[in-house]
Amino acid sequence: MITELGHFALVLALVVALVQTLLPALGAHYKDARLMAVGEPAAVAQLILIGLSFFALMHAYVVSDFSVETVWANSHSLKPMLYKVSGVWGNHEGSMLLWVLILAAFGAAVALFGDNLPRGLRANVLSVQALIAVAFLLFIIAASNPFIRIPVQSEGRGLNPILQDPALAFHPPFLYAGYVGLSIAFSFAVAALIEGRTDAAWARWVRPWTLAAWVCLTLGIAMGSWWAYYELGWGGWWFWDPVENASFMPWLAATALLHSALVMEKREALKVWTILLAILAFSLSLMGTFLVRSGVLTSVHAFAVDPRRGVFILSIMMLLIGGALALFAWRAPSLKQGGLFSPISREGALVLNNVLLTVSCGTVFIGTLYPLALDALVGAKISVGPPYFNATFGPLMVPLLFAVPIGSMLSWKRGDLRGVMERLMLTGLVTAFALAVTFAFMHRGPWLAPFGLALGVWVCAGAVSEWGQRVKAFAAPWDEVWRRARGLPRAAYGTALAHFGIGMAMIGIVATTAWQSESVVALKPGEQTTIAGYTLDFKGVAPSQGPNYNELLGLFSVSRNGRPVVDLTPSKRAYVMPPQPTTEAAIHVALLGDLYVVLGDEIKDGGGYIVRLYFNPLVRFIWIGALVMAIGGVFSLSDRRLRVGAPRRAARASLAAAE
Amino acid sequence: MLLWLLFSVMTAATLALILRPLMRPSAPAGESAGDGTLAVYRDQLLEIEAEANRGVIDAREAEATKAEIARRLLAAADTREPPPASVTAPPALGRRMALGIAALTPIMTLALYLAYGAPGFPGQPHAEHMQEALQRDRMHTAQVNDLVAKVEMRLREAPDDGRGWEVIAPVYFKIGRYRDAADAFARAGRLLGESPARLAGFAEATVFAADGIVTEEARKAYERILELDSERIEPRFWLALAREQDGDLKGAKADFEKLLATAPADAPWRASVEERVSAITQRLEGKGPTADDIAASARLDPAQRKAMIEGMVDGLAQRLKANGNDLAGWVRLVRAYTVLQRGDEARAALADARKALATDDAAQQTLKQLATSLGLGS
């Protein structure tokens, strides 16, 4: 009965979303306060109903109700409870339901906390938000309904073992919170286009929502990368795989949007940029969701397998993206331009940032979709791999990262490039030193790698230096520095942390890409092998049993220079339901890098086992960097001050007159 | 019923929540959108002042920022739209609209839900489902036992009721009382007249009662069936199996193969006959019992295994008593008795074998060697 209640609540939520789409928009158009006011309780009702529905589905998973088709197809009564709960979104239907749940949560947040928004804007935002919900709820109910019932089965088919990992509990919700959080920026952008204007309240709202979504997206992607790293057993952390790109593109667009919304809040400039990026970021999220969820990626022909889903997907994308872009083309020219600025200024630097991020997003877009389009149109199979992305995406990141410390030191409106360069002297020296040291240690190449590393150091040092100069470190007495450090707005810490984080990630990426060591050996029990200064003793294998799998543990003792370091036990698991093997890598984490051991297949006739070993230098920097970025975002988010960027030397009347 | 009640409550609560604003007395939008913007600027000005007072920004910076805000404020005030010509919608409109939505929502929801939902479908949590299945099983058994007891009572009063025996025989068989089933089939046959079906029932129950051994009684019954109806397949299968169990592997194989040759290609029993043929072939090639056989016997506990072996041995002894012209059978029986440490019976069997095969010199020779190798003397 609970299942049916959940199903009914879902259908009711669709009807409520329809009401929420129509009435507030009509109210905003005819300036009728009553009609507009329907939006808020409707958004709350929608959240409650979809929440009920979600918990009903979760209940079905927890009690293993195999009369529900998705539960039967994706769960098993012996599965540990953690995976019964997280398994709710470990499949297409359930994850779509999680998606709309988060969408409804964001909508309800606008309704509940949006008291200071102009009413017309709030009504339009809620209306657009509800339109997205209508499209998705229709899609769920008609083409991927999680509540479809079947004659009860005595046992379920189980969850893909690769997904049976604690990361499943966090990775998709964060990713979806990121994707869906961008819907707020989208709704605000469309509402602004409908009203034909943006104002201070608009920017004040868009920035924190975008920031929150960006933080979630950053964490979601980093978690996914980390998960793939330890679970898939390939020793890699990013594969430029279409599924990964699908989450990376919205991130790039959201990063640009974030910076642009900042300019808009402070300077009322870059309005058109902000609105366009808001539309693009959410459009890319939609595309990402669908690329992953529609099955287009495994095969373009998945559209043919379930034509209903494909048609739905295309219509939703056409309706939302096409509609928003058309509205943009029609209304954007009428938006009033904001503050003016010279090319060398903070605003100018952020425009450069937007251009580079958008173009790099474009290269990823082409690399991801071109093979799909080619396959769909002429049936040719090509694969676009890391070489393409390294050759196109990489070079775009170089000027971007180079400009990060410079741009964040330029002042608003018109900057003094020479002054900034002088202030970056110390940063430059640190970078040059890092470059020299890297060359001294890694003189056997590859030649470009030390420069990449130095670029990361440049970004990190720049972030530290900017903070140092703002608190007058080394230039003022300590108590003055302390007072300044405390007085510095949290948003400034946010910026410094986020930029430091991206620098760290860059260092990690370059180091692990350029200097990874890899070795594949056949080992018999009692034999030894070495990699990157570590010696591994293979002691043998031992069987072991988990709740729903049997595994074979490989026993290794690792030593370095004769001193024991750690015992590692990589394993091969055979899951019972569904019967599928997985490899569990064993990873030893150290300051300089990860030792990564995978137990491979047994060689016939007592030849021992294939063992794959990797040493990934500084690979942790990538995820720590992402975490630092996200923490920076949280800092900035917690700073709820109103922001107005004053031109630094604007006290002179002549400048004010120039406007 | 409860479900529909909950649906109604959910719908009513939702409607009450979302339609409340429409029920309020009509009022035009109190403030134009511009007012919110002006409020933001006013807040910003206040905050700049607060920050300047706290010393976070210096006075010059504060002045510059305030000038910037003031500029924006003026610009916003300029573009501020004239207040709307108060569109006082008639108060009835909101109410009418509310009514329309209140009427349409349940209809749409219900239509969509009925298209995809399954309102009569109860939840089936795994644990409950298993519990119910067990319960059903137990209830079923109890009912059957009840029924059997009733029929048994009647048969005690009227043991000559052939129909009664005929009814109860297959039930006995189903609930695993094979000996009773065989007895009931036999009585039915006696009282109602011999028929292939009754004979087959009797024979099958006998085989099951003997743990799969085709005993002499069963064999006779099957032979009798073939006399009555030579077209029947299953007696031929069981008879071939009997030969296999007696150790006449070649003969059994030939019988099975004959059976296969006459079998239609889609006969459901083909697979089991083929399985027998391949098992016999393997044994003929000296590979012994199949892995499956061993696995099956390994699954039994020691007592069960012993019982199974003894059942097999007794069946063999019975059969040889009736038809002693089977050297391989005798050899197997003697060996089995020795292994089971039933020495006296081994000796007795050896003596019986000699008597039964008295005219066969080669057989006498084999039996002599067997006796020596097993240390049975004489």
mmCIF file of N, CA and C in Angstrom, chain A residues 1 4-5 7-9 11-12 14-16 18 23 30-35 37-38 41-42 45 63-67 77 118-119 141-142 145 149-150 152 154-155 197 199-201 265-268 487 641-644 646 659, chain B residues 2-3 6-7 10-11 14 17-18 21-22 24 26-27 29-30 33 37 40-41 43-44 47 51 56 65 68-69 71-72 81 87 89-91 94 97 101 105 108-109 112-113 116-119 121-126 129-130:
data_model
loop_
_atom_site.group_PDB
_atom_site.id
_atom_site.type_symbol
_atom_site.label_atom_id
_atom_site.label_comp_id
_atom_site.label_asym_id
_atom_site.label_seq_id
_atom_site.Cartn_x
_atom_site.Cartn_y
_atom_site.Cartn_z
ATOM 1 N N MET A 1 0.822 -1.192 0.000
ATOM 2 C CA MET A 1 0.000 0.000 0.000
ATOM 3 C C MET A 1 0.868 1.259 0.000
ATOM 4 N N GLU A 4 1.861 2.207 -3.433
ATOM 5 C CA GLU A 4 0.802 2.851 -4.217
ATOM 6 C C GLU A 4 0.574 4.287 -3.742
ATOM 7 N N LEU A 5 0.714 4.503 -2.435
ATOM 8 C CA LEU A 5 0.603 5.878 -1.931
ATOM 9 C C LEU A 5 1.688 6.750 -2.559
ATOM 10 N N HIS A 7 3.150 6.273 -5.394
ATOM 11 C CA HIS A 7 2.833 6.459 -6.805
ATOM 12 C C HIS A 7 1.789 7.571 -6.973
ATOM 13 N N PHE A 8 0.767 7.508 -6.119
ATOM 14 C CA PHE A 8 -0.293 8.512 -6.181
ATOM 15 C C PHE A 8 0.283 9.899 -5.877
ATOM 16 N N ALA A 9 1.153 9.963 -4.860
ATOM 17 C CA ALA A 9 1.747 11.252 -4.492
ATOM 18 C C ALA A 9 2.545 11.821 -5.658
ATOM 19 N N VAL A 11 1.996 11.332 -8.877
ATOM 20 C CA VAL A 11 1.059 11.842 -9.886
ATOM 21 C C VAL A 11 0.457 13.172 -9.418
ATOM 22 N N LEU A 12 0.113 13.217 -8.135
ATOM 23 C CA LEU A 12 -0.453 14.454 -7.592
ATOM 24 C C LEU A 12 0.569 15.595 -7.689
ATOM 25 N N LEU A 14 2.699 15.995 -9.960
ATOM 26 C CA LEU A 14 2.701 16.478 -11.344
ATOM 27 C C LEU A 14 1.585 17.508 -11.547
ATOM 28 N N VAL A 15 0.409 17.183 -11.015
ATOM 29 C CA VAL A 15 -0.714 18.114 -11.183
ATOM 30 C C VAL A 15 -0.423 19.428 -10.452
ATOM 31 N N VAL A 16 0.137 19.311 -9.238
ATOM 32 C CA VAL A 16 0.495 20.521 -8.491
ATOM 33 C C VAL A 16 1.514 21.343 -9.279
ATOM 34 N N LEU A 18 1.833 21.479 -12.435
ATOM 35 C CA LEU A 18 1.119 22.144 -13.540
ATOM 36 C C LEU A 18 0.480 23.436 -13.045
ATOM 37 N N LEU A 23 -0.407 29.314 -12.734
ATOM 38 C CA LEU A 23 -0.985 30.412 -11.959
ATOM 39 C C LEU A 23 -0.001 31.541 -11.625
ATOM 40 N N TYR A 30 -0.541 39.509 -15.070
ATOM 41 C CA TYR A 30 -1.668 40.412 -14.823
ATOM 42 C C TYR A 30 -1.527 41.169 -13.515
ATOM 43 N N LYS A 31 -0.377 41.031 -12.869
ATOM 44 C CA LYS A 31 -0.123 41.696 -11.589
ATOM 45 C C LYS A 31 -1.213 41.379 -10.567
ATOM 46 N N ASP A 32 -1.539 40.109 -10.461
ATOM 47 C CA ASP A 32 -2.549 39.681 -9.493
ATOM 48 C C ASP A 32 -1.843 38.968 -8.347
ATOM 49 N N ALA A 33 -1.877 39.595 -7.177
ATOM 50 C CA ALA A 33 -1.119 39.078 -6.042
ATOM 51 C C ALA A 33 -1.597 37.696 -5.629
ATOM 52 N N ARG A 34 -2.920 37.441 -5.746
ATOM 53 C CA ARG A 34 -3.412 36.148 -5.291
ATOM 54 C C ARG A 34 -2.866 35.022 -6.141
ATOM 55 N N LEU A 35 -2.916 35.250 -7.448
ATOM 56 C CA LEU A 35 -2.419 34.198 -8.341
ATOM 57 C C LEU A 35 -0.930 33.960 -8.112
ATOM 58 N N ALA A 37 0.677 34.391 -5.450
ATOM 59 C CA ALA A 37 0.919 33.799 -4.141
ATOM 60 C C ALA A 37 0.727 32.282 -4.140
ATOM 61 N N VAL A 38 0.080 31.749 -5.174
ATOM 62 C CA VAL A 38 -0.114 30.300 -5.227
ATOM 63 C C VAL A 38 1.231 29.575 -5.351
ATOM 64 N N PRO A 41 3.012 28.091 -1.699
ATOM 65 C CA PRO A 41 2.517 26.827 -1.123
ATOM 66 C C PRO A 41 2.602 25.677 -2.120
ATOM 67 N N ALA A 42 2.456 25.975 -3.404
ATOM 68 C CA ALA A 42 2.527 24.901 -4.392
ATOM 69 C C ALA A 42 3.927 24.286 -4.400
ATOM 70 N N ALA A 45 4.178 22.158 -1.371
ATOM 71 C CA ALA A 45 3.381 20.937 -1.539
ATOM 72 C C ALA A 45 4.101 19.959 -2.462
ATOM 73 N N VAL A 63 12.492 -2.938 2.541
ATOM 74 C CA VAL A 63 11.848 -4.204 2.899
ATOM 75 C C VAL A 63 11.928 -5.221 1.754
ATOM 76 N N SER A 64 12.669 -4.876 0.689
ATOM 77 C CA SER A 64 12.812 -5.779 -0.456
ATOM 78 C C SER A 64 11.463 -6.239 -0.993
ATOM 79 N N ASP A 65 10.659 -5.275 -1.391
ATOM 80 C CA ASP A 65 9.363 -5.612 -1.969
ATOM 81 C C ASP A 65 9.542 -5.935 -3.450
ATOM 82 N N PHE A 66 9.649 -7.235 -3.749
ATOM 83 C CA PHE A 66 9.927 -7.621 -5.132
ATOM 84 C C PHE A 66 8.686 -7.650 -5.999
ATOM 85 N N SER A 67 7.608 -7.015 -5.523
ATOM 86 C CA SER A 67 6.474 -6.852 -6.429
ATOM 87 C C SER A 67 6.597 -5.499 -7.127
ATOM 88 N N SER A 77 17.593 -9.384 -1.475
ATOM 89 C CA SER A 77 17.266 -9.359 -0.044
ATOM 90 C C SER A 77 18.503 -9.473 0.831
ATOM 91 N N PRO A 118 11.542 40.465 -5.223
ATOM 92 C CA PRO A 118 10.351 41.116 -5.757
ATOM 93 C C PRO A 118 9.333 40.047 -6.140
ATOM 94 N N ARG A 119 8.059 40.320 -5.895
ATOM 95 C CA ARG A 119 7.055 39.267 -6.065
ATOM 96 C C ARG A 119 6.955 38.738 -7.476
ATOM 97 N N ILE A 141 6.745 9.454 -14.906
ATOM 98 C CA ILE A 141 5.511 8.681 -14.790
ATOM 99 C C ILE A 141 5.256 7.882 -16.065
ATOM 100 N N ALA A 142 5.510 8.502 -17.203
ATOM 101 C CA ALA A 142 5.135 7.823 -18.440
ATOM 102 C C ALA A 142 6.221 6.896 -18.974
ATOM 103 N N ASN A 145 8.788 4.878 -14.918
ATOM 104 C CA ASN A 145 8.046 4.864 -13.659
ATOM 105 C C ASN A 145 8.648 3.861 -12.681
ATOM 106 N N ARG A 149 4.318 -2.244 -10.956
ATOM 107 C CA ARG A 149 4.244 -3.470 -10.163
ATOM 108 C C ARG A 149 4.287 -4.692 -11.072
ATOM 109 N N ILE A 150 4.847 -5.760 -10.529
ATOM 110 C CA ILE A 150 4.890 -7.025 -11.257
ATOM 111 C C ILE A 150 4.431 -8.115 -10.301
ATOM 112 N N VAL A 152 4.687 -10.779 -7.738
ATOM 113 C CA VAL A 152 5.793 -10.792 -6.789
ATOM 114 C C VAL A 152 6.803 -11.895 -7.119
ATOM 115 N N SER A 154 10.347 -14.074 -5.920
ATOM 116 C CA SER A 154 10.847 -14.493 -4.615
ATOM 117 C C SER A 154 12.230 -13.911 -4.332
ATOM 118 N N GLU A 155 12.960 -13.488 -5.363
ATOM 119 C CA GLU A 155 14.256 -12.874 -5.091
ATOM 120 C C GLU A 155 14.582 -11.867 -6.176
ATOM 121 N N ARG A 197 14.202 42.534 -17.540
ATOM 122 C CA ARG A 197 15.208 43.308 -16.813
ATOM 123 C C ARG A 197 15.799 42.461 -15.686
ATOM 124 N N ASP A 199 17.863 43.077 -11.880
ATOM 125 C CA ASP A 199 18.172 44.151 -10.949
ATOM 126 C C ASP A 199 19.072 43.610 -9.849
ATOM 127 N N ALA A 200 19.315 44.443 -8.859
ATOM 128 C CA ALA A 200 20.269 44.076 -7.823
ATOM 129 C C ALA A 200 19.822 42.827 -7.089
ATOM 130 N N ALA A 201 18.521 42.734 -6.827
ATOM 131 C CA ALA A 201 18.031 41.567 -6.101
ATOM 132 C C ALA A 201 18.276 40.297 -6.903
ATOM 133 N N GLU A 265 26.829 41.094 -9.456
ATOM 134 C CA GLU A 265 26.373 41.553 -8.153
ATOM 135 C C GLU A 265 27.132 42.801 -7.736
ATOM 136 N N LYS A 266 28.444 42.770 -8.018
ATOM 137 C CA LYS A 266 29.251 43.889 -7.542
ATOM 138 C C LYS A 266 29.167 45.101 -8.452
ATOM 139 N N ARG A 267 29.126 44.829 -9.754
ATOM 140 C CA ARG A 267 29.284 45.947 -10.674
ATOM 141 C C ARG A 267 28.124 46.124 -11.644
ATOM 142 N N GLU A 268 27.143 45.264 -11.578
ATOM 143 C CA GLU A 268 26.041 45.311 -12.540
ATOM 144 C C GLU A 268 26.540 45.250 -13.974
ATOM 145 N N GLY A 487 39.360 40.720 9.982
ATOM 146 C CA GLY A 487 38.407 41.638 9.345
ATOM 147 C C GLY A 487 38.155 41.304 7.886
ATOM 148 N N ARG A 641 27.061 38.995 3.114
ATOM 149 C CA ARG A 641 27.039 40.450 2.999
ATOM 150 C C ARG A 641 26.501 40.855 1.644
ATOM 151 N N LEU A 642 25.997 42.051 1.599
ATOM 152 C CA LEU A 642 25.656 42.596 0.305
ATOM 153 C C LEU A 642 26.958 43.047 -0.326
ATOM 154 N N ARG A 643 27.085 42.854 -1.588
ATOM 155 C CA ARG A 643 28.368 43.184 -2.194
ATOM 156 C C ARG A 643 28.243 44.313 -3.189
ATOM 157 N N VAL A 644 29.079 45.272 -2.986
ATOM 158 C CA VAL A 644 29.193 46.334 -3.964
ATOM 159 C C VAL A 644 30.672 46.534 -4.189
ATOM 160 N N ALA A 646 33.543 48.763 -5.179
ATOM 161 C CA ALA A 646 33.839 50.165 -5.468
ATOM 162 C C ALA A 646 35.127 50.227 -6.255
ATOM 163 N N GLU A 659 30.912 58.315 -16.396
ATOM 164 C CA GLU A 659 29.908 57.293 -16.671
ATOM 165 C C GLU A 659 28.732 57.832 -17.442
ATOM 166 N N LEU B 2 -8.988 1.686 2.702
ATOM 167 C CA LEU B 2 -8.101 2.601 3.420
ATOM 168 C C LEU B 2 -7.239 3.382 2.428
ATOM 169 N N LEU B 3 -6.801 2.676 1.402
ATOM 170 C CA LEU B 3 -5.952 3.313 0.402
ATOM 171 C C LEU B 3 -6.667 4.502 -0.228
ATOM 172 N N LEU B 6 -6.908 7.381 2.073
ATOM 173 C CA LEU B 6 -5.644 8.117 2.169
ATOM 174 C C LEU B 6 -5.414 8.974 0.915
ATOM 175 N N PHE B 7 -5.766 8.425 -0.247
ATOM 176 C CA PHE B 7 -5.649 9.215 -1.481
ATOM 177 C C PHE B 7 -6.471 10.493 -1.356
ATOM 178 N N MET B 10 -4.903 12.953 1.053
ATOM 179 C CA MET B 10 -3.707 13.564 0.478
ATOM 180 C C MET B 10 -4.106 14.658 -0.511
ATOM 181 N N THR B 11 -5.079 14.341 -1.371
ATOM 182 C CA THR B 11 -5.514 15.308 -2.378
ATOM 183 C C THR B 11 -6.138 16.533 -1.707
ATOM 184 N N THR B 14 -3.511 18.728 -0.030
ATOM 185 C CA THR B 14 -2.722 19.453 -1.023
ATOM 186 C C THR B 14 -3.517 20.637 -1.567
ATOM 187 N N LEU B 17 -3.799 23.426 0.811
ATOM 188 C CA LEU B 17 -2.537 24.165 0.937
ATOM 189 C C LEU B 17 -2.337 25.121 -0.229
ATOM 190 N N ILE B 18 -2.516 24.613 -1.456
ATOM 191 C CA ILE B 18 -2.138 25.468 -2.593
ATOM 192 C C ILE B 18 -3.220 26.471 -2.972
ATOM 193 N N PRO B 21 -4.230 30.854 -1.009
ATOM 194 C CA PRO B 21 -4.052 32.251 -1.448
ATOM 195 C C PRO B 21 -5.203 32.744 -2.308
ATOM 196 N N LEU B 22 -5.820 31.837 -3.076
ATOM 197 C CA LEU B 22 -6.899 32.266 -3.969
ATOM 198 C C LEU B 22 -8.158 32.603 -3.196
ATOM 199 N N ARG B 24 -8.241 34.208 -0.397
ATOM 200 C CA ARG B 24 -8.150 35.494 0.298
ATOM 201 C C ARG B 24 -8.896 36.566 -0.475
ATOM 202 N N SER B 26 -9.458 39.652 -2.666
ATOM 203 C CA SER B 26 -8.605 40.109 -3.753
ATOM 204 C C SER B 26 -7.856 41.382 -3.378
ATOM 205 N N ALA B 27 -6.613 41.444 -3.786
ATOM 206 C CA ALA B 27 -5.834 42.660 -3.573
ATOM 207 C C ALA B 27 -4.847 42.777 -4.707
ATOM 208 N N ALA B 29 -1.314 43.621 -6.590
ATOM 209 C CA ALA B 29 0.060 43.464 -6.118
ATOM 210 C C ALA B 29 0.417 44.698 -5.337
ATOM 211 N N GLY B 30 0.706 44.546 -4.074
ATOM 212 C CA GLY B 30 0.896 45.668 -3.188
ATOM 213 C C GLY B 30 2.046 46.556 -3.614
ATOM 214 N N ALA B 33 7.375 45.582 -8.713
ATOM 215 C CA ALA B 33 8.600 44.811 -8.602
ATOM 216 C C ALA B 33 9.773 45.701 -8.234
ATOM 217 N N THR B 37 13.788 45.984 -5.435
ATOM 218 C CA THR B 37 15.114 46.410 -5.833
ATOM 219 C C THR B 37 15.583 47.570 -4.977
ATOM 220 N N VAL B 40 16.742 46.483 -1.690
ATOM 221 C CA VAL B 40 18.084 45.904 -1.677
ATOM 222 C C VAL B 40 19.136 47.007 -1.604
ATOM 223 N N TYR B 41 18.928 48.058 -2.395
ATOM 224 C CA TYR B 41 19.919 49.148 -2.378
ATOM 225 C C TYR B 41 19.958 49.829 -1.013
ATOM 226 N N ASP B 43 19.286 48.454 1.821
ATOM 227 C CA ASP B 43 20.021 47.543 2.712
ATOM 228 C C ASP B 43 21.516 47.682 2.494
ATOM 229 N N GLN B 44 21.913 47.804 1.240
ATOM 230 C CA GLN B 44 23.333 47.902 0.936
ATOM 231 C C GLN B 44 23.936 49.164 1.559
ATOM 232 N N GLU B 47 24.442 48.692 5.149
ATOM 233 C CA GLU B 47 25.524 47.784 5.478
ATOM 234 C C GLU B 47 26.878 48.450 5.305
ATOM 235 N N GLU B 51 29.732 48.668 8.113
ATOM 236 C CA GLU B 51 31.097 48.187 7.904
ATOM 237 C C GLU B 51 32.114 49.285 8.150
ATOM 238 N N VAL B 56 36.046 47.925 8.916
ATOM 239 C CA VAL B 56 36.451 46.932 7.912
ATOM 240 C C VAL B 56 36.890 47.643 6.636
ATOM 241 N N THR B 65 31.911 53.714 -2.357
ATOM 242 C CA THR B 65 30.918 52.661 -2.515
ATOM 243 C C THR B 65 29.512 53.236 -2.407
ATOM 244 N N GLU B 68 28.514 54.839 -5.518
ATOM 245 C CA GLU B 68 28.167 53.841 -6.537
ATOM 246 C C GLU B 68 26.731 53.341 -6.332
ATOM 247 N N ILE B 69 26.418 53.039 -5.065
ATOM 248 C CA ILE B 69 25.070 52.539 -4.785
ATOM 249 C C ILE B 69 24.032 53.608 -5.088
ATOM 250 N N ARG B 71 24.199 55.893 -7.210
ATOM 251 C CA ARG B 71 24.038 56.005 -8.653
ATOM 252 C C ARG B 71 23.047 54.953 -9.151
ATOM 253 N N ARG B 72 23.267 53.704 -8.666
ATOM 254 C CA ARG B 72 22.402 52.611 -9.104
ATOM 255 C C ARG B 72 20.967 52.836 -8.622
ATOM 256 N N GLU B 81 8.652 51.349 -12.956
ATOM 257 C CA GLU B 81 7.411 51.405 -13.732
ATOM 258 C C GLU B 81 6.367 52.137 -12.931
ATOM 259 N N VAL B 87 -5.310 46.487 -11.156
ATOM 260 C CA VAL B 87 -6.166 45.503 -11.810
ATOM 261 C C VAL B 87 -6.935 44.781 -10.726
ATOM 262 N N ALA B 89 -9.069 42.400 -9.935
ATOM 263 C CA ALA B 89 -9.828 41.275 -10.466
ATOM 264 C C ALA B 89 -11.043 41.095 -9.581
ATOM 265 N N PRO B 90 -12.167 40.767 -10.186
ATOM 266 C CA PRO B 90 -13.356 40.564 -9.351
ATOM 267 C C PRO B 90 -13.078 39.468 -8.332
ATOM 268 N N PRO B 91 -13.545 39.690 -7.109
ATOM 269 C CA PRO B 91 -13.229 38.738 -6.045
ATOM 270 C C PRO B 91 -13.689 37.333 -6.404
ATOM 271 N N GLY B 94 -10.972 34.617 -8.246
ATOM 272 C CA GLY B 94 -10.088 33.729 -7.492
ATOM 273 C C GLY B 94 -10.841 32.508 -7.032
ATOM 274 N N MET B 97 -11.620 30.201 -9.915
ATOM 275 C CA MET B 97 -10.429 29.487 -10.350
ATOM 276 C C MET B 97 -10.093 28.375 -9.353
ATOM 277 N N ILE B 101 -9.761 24.403 -10.158
ATOM 278 C CA ILE B 101 -8.577 23.589 -9.855
ATOM 279 C C ILE B 101 -8.951 22.450 -8.910
ATOM 280 N N THR B 105 -8.107 18.839 -10.327
ATOM 281 C CA THR B 105 -6.962 18.116 -9.766
ATOM 282 C C THR B 105 -7.263 16.646 -9.474
ATOM 283 N N MET B 108 -7.719 14.706 -12.842
ATOM 284 C CA MET B 108 -6.473 14.457 -13.586
ATOM 285 C C MET B 108 -5.586 13.453 -12.864
ATOM 286 N N THR B 109 -5.466 13.664 -11.525
ATOM 287 C CA THR B 109 -4.600 12.781 -10.759
ATOM 288 C C THR B 109 -5.096 11.346 -10.855
ATOM 289 N N LEU B 112 -4.536 9.791 -14.361
ATOM 290 C CA LEU B 112 -3.128 9.425 -14.593
ATOM 291 C C LEU B 112 -2.729 8.247 -13.711
ATOM 292 N N TYR B 113 -3.176 8.308 -12.456
ATOM 293 C CA TYR B 113 -2.788 7.245 -11.536
ATOM 294 C C TYR B 113 -3.366 5.913 -11.991
ATOM 295 N N TYR B 116 -1.409 4.187 -14.709
ATOM 296 C CA TYR B 116 -0.115 3.572 -14.436
ATOM 297 C C TYR B 116 -0.062 2.780 -13.124
ATOM 298 N N GLY B 117 -0.948 3.159 -12.175
ATOM 299 C CA GLY B 117 -0.850 2.553 -10.846
ATOM 300 C C GLY B 117 -1.544 1.206 -10.766
ATOM 301 N N ALA B 118 -1.391 0.552 -9.643
ATOM 302 C CA ALA B 118 -2.019 -0.742 -9.411
ATOM 303 C C ALA B 118 -2.626 -0.711 -8.017
ATOM 304 N N PRO B 119 -3.786 -0.025 -7.862
ATOM 305 C CA PRO B 119 -4.309 0.230 -6.521
ATOM 306 C C PRO B 119 -4.619 -1.039 -5.737
ATOM 307 N N PHE B 121 -3.012 -3.744 -5.671
ATOM 308 C CA PHE B 121 -1.817 -4.576 -5.512
ATOM 309 C C PHE B 121 -1.234 -4.385 -4.114
ATOM 310 N N PRO B 122 -1.248 -5.410 -3.272
ATOM 311 C CA PRO B 122 -0.702 -5.221 -1.920
ATOM 312 C C PRO B 122 0.819 -5.163 -1.950
ATOM 313 N N GLY B 123 1.396 -4.521 -0.956
ATOM 314 C CA GLY B 123 2.850 -4.530 -0.820
ATOM 315 C C GLY B 123 3.306 -5.946 -0.491
ATOM 316 N N GLN B 124 4.489 -6.310 -0.926
ATOM 317 C CA GLN B 124 4.985 -7.661 -0.685
ATOM 318 C C GLN B 124 6.411 -7.628 -0.186
ATOM 319 N N PRO B 125 6.632 -7.155 1.049
ATOM 320 C CA PRO B 125 8.001 -7.175 1.564
ATOM 321 C C PRO B 125 8.547 -8.597 1.540
ATOM 322 N N HIS B 126 9.813 -8.698 1.266
ATOM 323 C CA HIS B 126 10.427 -10.009 1.071
ATOM 324 C C HIS B 126 10.156 -10.948 2.244
ATOM 325 N N HIS B 129 6.639 -12.013 2.383
ATOM 326 C CA HIS B 129 6.352 -12.886 1.258
ATOM 327 C C HIS B 129 6.808 -14.309 1.566
ATOM 328 N N MET B 130 8.017 -14.434 2.114
ATOM 329 C CA MET B 130 8.553 -15.751 2.457
ATOM 330 C C MET B 130 7.687 -16.404 3.533
#
